[in-house]
mmCIF file of C-alpha atoms and ligand atoms in Angstrom:
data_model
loop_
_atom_site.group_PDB
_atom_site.id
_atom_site.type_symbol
_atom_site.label_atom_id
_atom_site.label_comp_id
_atom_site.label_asym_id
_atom_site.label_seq_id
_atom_site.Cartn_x
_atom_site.Cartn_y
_atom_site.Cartn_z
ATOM 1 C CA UNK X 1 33.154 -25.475 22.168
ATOM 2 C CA UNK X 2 36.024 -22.383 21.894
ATOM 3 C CA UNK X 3 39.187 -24.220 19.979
ATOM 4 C CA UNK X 4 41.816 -26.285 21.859
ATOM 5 C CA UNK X 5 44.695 -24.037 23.115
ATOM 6 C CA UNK X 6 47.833 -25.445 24.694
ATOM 7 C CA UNK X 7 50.238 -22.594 25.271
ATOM 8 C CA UNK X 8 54.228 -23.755 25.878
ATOM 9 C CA UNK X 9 56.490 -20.712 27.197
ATOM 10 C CA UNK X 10 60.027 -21.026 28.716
ATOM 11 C CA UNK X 11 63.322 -20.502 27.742
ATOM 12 C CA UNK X 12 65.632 -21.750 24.842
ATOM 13 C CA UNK X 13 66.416 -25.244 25.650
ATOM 14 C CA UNK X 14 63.810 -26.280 27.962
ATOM 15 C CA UNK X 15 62.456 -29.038 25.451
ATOM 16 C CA UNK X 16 59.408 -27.032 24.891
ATOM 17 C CA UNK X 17 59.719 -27.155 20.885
ATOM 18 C CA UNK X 18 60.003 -31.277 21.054
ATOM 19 C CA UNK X 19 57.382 -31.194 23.522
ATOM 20 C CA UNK X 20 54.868 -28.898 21.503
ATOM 21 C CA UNK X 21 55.556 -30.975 18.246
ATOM 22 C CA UNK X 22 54.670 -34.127 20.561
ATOM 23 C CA UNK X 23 51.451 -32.365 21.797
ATOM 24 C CA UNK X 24 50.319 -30.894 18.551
ATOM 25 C CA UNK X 25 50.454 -34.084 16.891
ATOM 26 C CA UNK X 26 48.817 -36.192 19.514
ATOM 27 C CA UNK X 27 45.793 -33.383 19.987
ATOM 28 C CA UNK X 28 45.535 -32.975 16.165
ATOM 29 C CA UNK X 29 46.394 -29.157 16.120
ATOM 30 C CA UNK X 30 48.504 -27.023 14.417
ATOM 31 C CA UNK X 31 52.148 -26.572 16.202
ATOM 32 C CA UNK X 32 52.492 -22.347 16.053
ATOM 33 C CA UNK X 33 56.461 -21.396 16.552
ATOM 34 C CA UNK X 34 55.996 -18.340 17.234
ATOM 35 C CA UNK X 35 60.406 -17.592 17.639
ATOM 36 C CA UNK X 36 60.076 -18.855 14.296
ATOM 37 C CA UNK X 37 58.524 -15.742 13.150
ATOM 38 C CA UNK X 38 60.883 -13.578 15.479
ATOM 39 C CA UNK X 39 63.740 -15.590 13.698
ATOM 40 C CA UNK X 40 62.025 -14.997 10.212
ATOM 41 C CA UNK X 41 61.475 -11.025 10.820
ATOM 42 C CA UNK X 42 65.017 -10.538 12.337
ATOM 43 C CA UNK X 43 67.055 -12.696 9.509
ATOM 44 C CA UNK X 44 65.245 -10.871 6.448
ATOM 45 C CA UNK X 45 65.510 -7.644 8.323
ATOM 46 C CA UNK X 46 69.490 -8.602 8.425
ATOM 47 C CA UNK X 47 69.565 -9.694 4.882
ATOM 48 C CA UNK X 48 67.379 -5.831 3.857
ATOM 49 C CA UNK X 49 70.038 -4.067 6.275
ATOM 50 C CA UNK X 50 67.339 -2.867 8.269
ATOM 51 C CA UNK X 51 68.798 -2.018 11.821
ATOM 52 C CA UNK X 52 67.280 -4.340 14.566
ATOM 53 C CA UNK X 53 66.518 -1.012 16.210
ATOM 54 C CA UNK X 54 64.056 0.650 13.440
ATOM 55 C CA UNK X 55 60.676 -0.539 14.842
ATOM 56 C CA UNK X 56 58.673 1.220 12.132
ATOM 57 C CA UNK X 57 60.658 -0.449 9.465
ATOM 58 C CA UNK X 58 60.254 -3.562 11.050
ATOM 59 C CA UNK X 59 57.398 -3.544 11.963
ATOM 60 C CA UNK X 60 56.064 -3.221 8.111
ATOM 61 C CA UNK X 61 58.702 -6.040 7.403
ATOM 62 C CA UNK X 62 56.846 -8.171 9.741
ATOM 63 C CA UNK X 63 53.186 -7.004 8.597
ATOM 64 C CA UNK X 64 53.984 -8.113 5.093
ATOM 65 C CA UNK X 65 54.535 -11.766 5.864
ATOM 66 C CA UNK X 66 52.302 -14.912 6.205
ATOM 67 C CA UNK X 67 52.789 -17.783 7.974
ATOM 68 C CA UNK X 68 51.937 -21.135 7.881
ATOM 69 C CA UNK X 69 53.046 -24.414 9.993
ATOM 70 C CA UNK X 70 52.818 -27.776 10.067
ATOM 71 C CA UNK X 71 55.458 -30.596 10.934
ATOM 72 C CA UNK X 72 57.041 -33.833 9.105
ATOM 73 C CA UNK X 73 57.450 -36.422 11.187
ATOM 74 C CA UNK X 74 58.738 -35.372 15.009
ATOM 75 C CA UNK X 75 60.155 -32.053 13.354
ATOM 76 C CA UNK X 76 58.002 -28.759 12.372
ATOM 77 C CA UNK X 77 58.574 -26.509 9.198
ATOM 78 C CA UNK X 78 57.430 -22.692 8.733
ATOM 79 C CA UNK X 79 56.786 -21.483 5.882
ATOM 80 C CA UNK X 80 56.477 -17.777 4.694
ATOM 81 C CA UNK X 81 54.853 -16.174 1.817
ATOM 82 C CA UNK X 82 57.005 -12.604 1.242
ATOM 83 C CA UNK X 83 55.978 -10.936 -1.568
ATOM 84 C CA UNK X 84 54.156 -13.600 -3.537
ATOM 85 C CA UNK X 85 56.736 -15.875 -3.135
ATOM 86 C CA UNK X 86 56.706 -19.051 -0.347
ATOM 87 C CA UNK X 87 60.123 -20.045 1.553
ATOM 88 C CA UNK X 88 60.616 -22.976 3.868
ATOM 89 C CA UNK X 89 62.641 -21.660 6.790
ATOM 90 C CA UNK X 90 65.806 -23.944 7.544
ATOM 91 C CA UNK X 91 68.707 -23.969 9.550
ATOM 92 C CA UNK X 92 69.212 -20.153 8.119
ATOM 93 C CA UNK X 93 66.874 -18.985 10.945
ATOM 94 C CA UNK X 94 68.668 -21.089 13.751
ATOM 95 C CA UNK X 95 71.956 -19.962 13.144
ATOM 96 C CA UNK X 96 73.313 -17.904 16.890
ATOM 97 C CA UNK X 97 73.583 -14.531 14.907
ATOM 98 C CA UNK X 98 69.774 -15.178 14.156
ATOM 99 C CA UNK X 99 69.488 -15.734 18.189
ATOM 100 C CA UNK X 100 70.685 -12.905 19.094
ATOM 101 C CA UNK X 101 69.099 -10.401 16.456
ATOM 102 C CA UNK X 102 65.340 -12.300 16.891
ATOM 103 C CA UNK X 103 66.013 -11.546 20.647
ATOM 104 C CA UNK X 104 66.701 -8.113 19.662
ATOM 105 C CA UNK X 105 63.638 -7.123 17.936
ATOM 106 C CA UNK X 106 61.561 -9.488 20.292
ATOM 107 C CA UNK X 107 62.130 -5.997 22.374
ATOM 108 C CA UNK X 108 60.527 -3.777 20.268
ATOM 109 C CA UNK X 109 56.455 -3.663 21.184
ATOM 110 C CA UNK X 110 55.165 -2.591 17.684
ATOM 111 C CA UNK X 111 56.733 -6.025 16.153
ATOM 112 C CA UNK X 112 55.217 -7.924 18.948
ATOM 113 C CA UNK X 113 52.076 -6.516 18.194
ATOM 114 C CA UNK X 114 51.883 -7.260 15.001
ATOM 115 C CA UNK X 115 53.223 -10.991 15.483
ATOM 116 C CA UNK X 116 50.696 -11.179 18.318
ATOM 117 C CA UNK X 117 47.801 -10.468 15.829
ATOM 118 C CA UNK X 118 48.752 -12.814 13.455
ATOM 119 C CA UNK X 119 49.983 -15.509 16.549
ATOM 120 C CA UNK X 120 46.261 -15.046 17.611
ATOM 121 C CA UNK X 121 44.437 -15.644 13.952
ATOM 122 C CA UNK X 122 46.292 -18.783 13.387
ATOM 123 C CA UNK X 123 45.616 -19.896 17.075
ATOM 124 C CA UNK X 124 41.867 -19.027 17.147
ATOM 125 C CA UNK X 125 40.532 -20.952 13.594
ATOM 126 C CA UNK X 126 41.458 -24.611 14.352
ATOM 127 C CA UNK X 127 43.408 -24.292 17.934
ATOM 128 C CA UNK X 128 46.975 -25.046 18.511
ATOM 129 C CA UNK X 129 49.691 -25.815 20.349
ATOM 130 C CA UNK X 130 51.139 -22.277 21.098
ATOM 131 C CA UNK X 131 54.866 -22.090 21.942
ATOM 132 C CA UNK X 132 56.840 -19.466 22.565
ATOM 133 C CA UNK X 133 58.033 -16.836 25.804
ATOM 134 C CA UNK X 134 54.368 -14.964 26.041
ATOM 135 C CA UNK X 135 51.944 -17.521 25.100
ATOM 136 C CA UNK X 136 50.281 -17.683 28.143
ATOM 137 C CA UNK X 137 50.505 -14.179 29.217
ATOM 138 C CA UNK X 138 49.507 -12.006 25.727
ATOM 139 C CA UNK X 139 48.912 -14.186 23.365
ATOM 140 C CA UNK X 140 46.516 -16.698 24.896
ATOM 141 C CA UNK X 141 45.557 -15.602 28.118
ATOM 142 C CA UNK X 142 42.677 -17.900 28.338
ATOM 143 C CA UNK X 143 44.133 -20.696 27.289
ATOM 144 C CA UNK X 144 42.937 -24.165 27.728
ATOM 145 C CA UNK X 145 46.005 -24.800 30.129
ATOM 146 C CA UNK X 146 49.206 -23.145 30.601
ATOM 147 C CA UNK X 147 53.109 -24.751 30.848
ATOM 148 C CA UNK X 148 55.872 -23.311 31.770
ATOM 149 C CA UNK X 149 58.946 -25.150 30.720
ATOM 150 C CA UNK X 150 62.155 -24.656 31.946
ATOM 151 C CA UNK X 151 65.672 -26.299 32.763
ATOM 152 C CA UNK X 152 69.074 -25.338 34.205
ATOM 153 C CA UNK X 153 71.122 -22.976 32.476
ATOM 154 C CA UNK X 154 73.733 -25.429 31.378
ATOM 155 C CA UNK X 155 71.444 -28.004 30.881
ATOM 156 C CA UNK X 156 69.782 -26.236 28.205
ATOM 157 C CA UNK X 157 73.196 -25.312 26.800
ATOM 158 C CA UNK X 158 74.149 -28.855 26.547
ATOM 159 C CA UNK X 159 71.285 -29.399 24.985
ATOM 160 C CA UNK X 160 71.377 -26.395 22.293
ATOM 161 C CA UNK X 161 74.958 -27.462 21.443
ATOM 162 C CA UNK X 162 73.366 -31.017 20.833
ATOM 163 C CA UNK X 163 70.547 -29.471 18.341
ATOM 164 C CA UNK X 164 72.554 -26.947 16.545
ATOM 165 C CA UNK X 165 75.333 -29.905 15.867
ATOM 166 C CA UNK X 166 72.509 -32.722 14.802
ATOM 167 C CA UNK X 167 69.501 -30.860 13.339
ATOM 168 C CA UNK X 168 71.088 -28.156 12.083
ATOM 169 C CA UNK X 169 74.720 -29.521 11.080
ATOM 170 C CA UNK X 170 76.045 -25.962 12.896
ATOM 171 C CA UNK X 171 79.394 -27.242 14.496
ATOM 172 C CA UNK X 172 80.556 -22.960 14.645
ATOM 173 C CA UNK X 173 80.482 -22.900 18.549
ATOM 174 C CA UNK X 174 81.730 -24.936 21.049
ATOM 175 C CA UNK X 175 79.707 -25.407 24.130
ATOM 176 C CA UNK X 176 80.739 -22.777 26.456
ATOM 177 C CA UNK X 177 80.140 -20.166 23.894
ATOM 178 C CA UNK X 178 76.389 -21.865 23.692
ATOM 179 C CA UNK X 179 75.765 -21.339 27.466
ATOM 180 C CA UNK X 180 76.963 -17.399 27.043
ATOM 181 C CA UNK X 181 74.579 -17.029 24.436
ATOM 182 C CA UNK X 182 71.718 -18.915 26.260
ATOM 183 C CA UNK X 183 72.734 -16.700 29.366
ATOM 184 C CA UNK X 184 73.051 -13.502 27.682
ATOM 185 C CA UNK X 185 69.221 -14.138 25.388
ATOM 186 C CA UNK X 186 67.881 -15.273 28.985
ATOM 187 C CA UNK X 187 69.011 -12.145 30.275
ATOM 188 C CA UNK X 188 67.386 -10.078 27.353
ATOM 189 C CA UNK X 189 64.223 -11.837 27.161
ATOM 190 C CA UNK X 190 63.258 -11.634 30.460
ATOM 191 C CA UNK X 191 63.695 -8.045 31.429
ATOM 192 C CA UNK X 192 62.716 -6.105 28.873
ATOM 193 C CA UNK X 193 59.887 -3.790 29.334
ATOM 194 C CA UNK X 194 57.746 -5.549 26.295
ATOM 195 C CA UNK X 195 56.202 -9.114 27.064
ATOM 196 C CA UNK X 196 59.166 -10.340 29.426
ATOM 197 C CA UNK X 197 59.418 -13.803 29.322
ATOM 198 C CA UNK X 198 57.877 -15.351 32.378
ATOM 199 C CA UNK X 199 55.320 -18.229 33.609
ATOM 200 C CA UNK X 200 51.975 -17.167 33.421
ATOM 201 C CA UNK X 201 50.082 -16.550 36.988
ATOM 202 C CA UNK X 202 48.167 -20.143 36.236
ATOM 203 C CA UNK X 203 51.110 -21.863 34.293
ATOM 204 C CA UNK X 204 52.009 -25.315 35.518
ATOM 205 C CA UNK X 205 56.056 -25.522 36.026
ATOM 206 C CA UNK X 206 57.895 -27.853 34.936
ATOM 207 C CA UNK X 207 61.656 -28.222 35.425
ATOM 208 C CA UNK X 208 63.259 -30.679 33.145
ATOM 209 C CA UNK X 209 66.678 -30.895 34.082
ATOM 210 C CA UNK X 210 66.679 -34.490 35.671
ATOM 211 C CA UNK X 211 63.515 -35.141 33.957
ATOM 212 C CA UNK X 212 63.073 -38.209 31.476
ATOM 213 C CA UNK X 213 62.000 -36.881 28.348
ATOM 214 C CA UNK X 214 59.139 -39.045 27.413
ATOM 215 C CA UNK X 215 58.098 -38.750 30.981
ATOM 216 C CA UNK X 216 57.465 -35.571 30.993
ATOM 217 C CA UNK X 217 55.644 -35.440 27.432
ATOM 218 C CA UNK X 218 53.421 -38.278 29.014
ATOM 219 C CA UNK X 219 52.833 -35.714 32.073
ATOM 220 C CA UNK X 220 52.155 -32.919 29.526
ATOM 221 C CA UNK X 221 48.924 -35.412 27.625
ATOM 222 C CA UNK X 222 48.035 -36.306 31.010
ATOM 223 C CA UNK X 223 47.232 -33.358 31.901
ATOM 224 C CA UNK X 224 45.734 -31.559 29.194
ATOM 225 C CA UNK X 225 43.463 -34.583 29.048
ATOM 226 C CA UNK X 226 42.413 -34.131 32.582
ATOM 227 C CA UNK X 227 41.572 -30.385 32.142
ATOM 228 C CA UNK X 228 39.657 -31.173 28.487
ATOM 229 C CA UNK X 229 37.187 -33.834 30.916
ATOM 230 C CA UNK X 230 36.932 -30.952 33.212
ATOM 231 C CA UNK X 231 35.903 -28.663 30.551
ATOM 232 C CA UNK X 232 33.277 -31.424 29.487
ATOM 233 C CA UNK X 233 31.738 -32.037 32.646
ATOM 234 C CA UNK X 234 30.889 -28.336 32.804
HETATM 235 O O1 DC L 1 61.987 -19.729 20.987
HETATM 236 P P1 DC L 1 63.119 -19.180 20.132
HETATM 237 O O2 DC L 1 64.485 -19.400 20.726
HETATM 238 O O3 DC L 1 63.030 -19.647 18.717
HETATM 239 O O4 DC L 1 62.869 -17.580 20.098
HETATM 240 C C1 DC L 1 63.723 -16.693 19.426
HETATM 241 C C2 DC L 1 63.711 -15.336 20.145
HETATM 242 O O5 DC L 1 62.448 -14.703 19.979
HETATM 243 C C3 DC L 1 63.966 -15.438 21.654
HETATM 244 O O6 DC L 1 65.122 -14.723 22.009
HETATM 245 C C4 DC L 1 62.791 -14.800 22.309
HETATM 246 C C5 DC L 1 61.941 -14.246 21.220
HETATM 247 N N1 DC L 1 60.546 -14.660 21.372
HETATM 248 C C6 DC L 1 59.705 -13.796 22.030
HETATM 249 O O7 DC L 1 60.118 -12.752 22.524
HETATM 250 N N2 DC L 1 58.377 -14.111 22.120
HETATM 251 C C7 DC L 1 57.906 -15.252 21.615
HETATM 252 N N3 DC L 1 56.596 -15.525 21.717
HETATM 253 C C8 DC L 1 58.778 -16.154 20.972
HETATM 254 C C9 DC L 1 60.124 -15.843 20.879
#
């Protein structure tokens, strides 16, 4: 039986990360964050005053790293080996310079290569819960089944304002500088050339701007249960 793969795409803000963490640990699979690793290759590319423009440089940043993920609880951790030595990621890679520069490199198609390779060696071993803006399209394309999740513009803002303030103690911006910087990543991730961001051809949509959270996690089991006694009747 090929491993269990749930891929999660959408944009910042949609409630996909809550939702994969819910999914992940209800299916038993890992939880792969795969902005986490966009975050991780932009901030130690800032902090090595590599220009988010140098692809080749980048690229060997990000071809040096390992990841790893799991989750505590209702919240996930990443965890990077760099040279021998193994960081937990924090709030350092969620900060909105971070944002902006992950979005940045998320451009360049040598990087997402070599994040898709790894994405895909983590995903194939034990299955996962893949979450991210190209799950469904490069990553995974024959997924087990397929979300899209998505929400209003300034619902999602609201929302990122929320996070940064609560998870991440991050009280810099006040909300109307959140929704330009959720407008202006939207913008960025879904028109470059490279892996825009955008619902796979067989992605099921979900809005959930008026949605009940816990309603729409129970729609997300539901229905990933369905399709896995589909598979078995096969
Ligand atoms: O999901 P996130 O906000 O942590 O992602 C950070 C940035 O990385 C976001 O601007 C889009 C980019 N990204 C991407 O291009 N492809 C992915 N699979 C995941 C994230």
């Amino acid at each position: 039986m090929k491993p269990l793969i749930i891929t999660l795409d959408g944009p910042s803000g949609s409630g996909k990360s809550t939702a994969s963490v819910r999914l992940a640990k209800y299916f038993k699979i890992p939880c792969l964050d795969t902005g986490a690793m966009y975050r991780t290759v932009a901030y130690k590319a800032t902090e090595a005053n590599i220009p988010l423009d140098d692809s080749p440089a980048l690229s060997k940043l990000a071809s040096k790293l390992t990841f790893k993920f799991g989750f505590d609880g209702d919240s996930r951790w990443v965890e990077v080996l760099d040279n021998g030595s193994n960081m937990r990621m924090g709030k350092e890679i969620r900060t909105p310079e971070v944002s902006l520069a992950a979005s940045k490199i998320a451009k360049l198609p040598k990087v997402r290569e070599v994040l898709v390779r790894k994405q895909q060696e983590i995903g194939r071993k034990d299955g996962a819960v893949v979450e991210g803006r190209d799950a469904g399209t490069v990553i995974f394309p024959h997924a087990t089944i397929k979300f899209f999740v998505t929400a209003s513009a300034e619902e999602r803002a609201k929302r990122r304002h929320k996070e940064l303030v609560d998870s991440y103690g991050i009280k810099a911006q006040d909300y109307g500088e959140v929704l330009k910087e959720i407008l202006l990543r939207d913008r960025q991730d879904e028109e470059r050339e490279a892996s825009p961001s955008k619902p796979a051809d067989d992605a099921l949509i979900i809005d959930t701007s008026n949605l009940d959270f816990e309603k729409v996690v129970q729609f997300l089991k539901e229905k990933v249960e369905s399709r896995l006694q589909t598979r078995a009747a096969r």
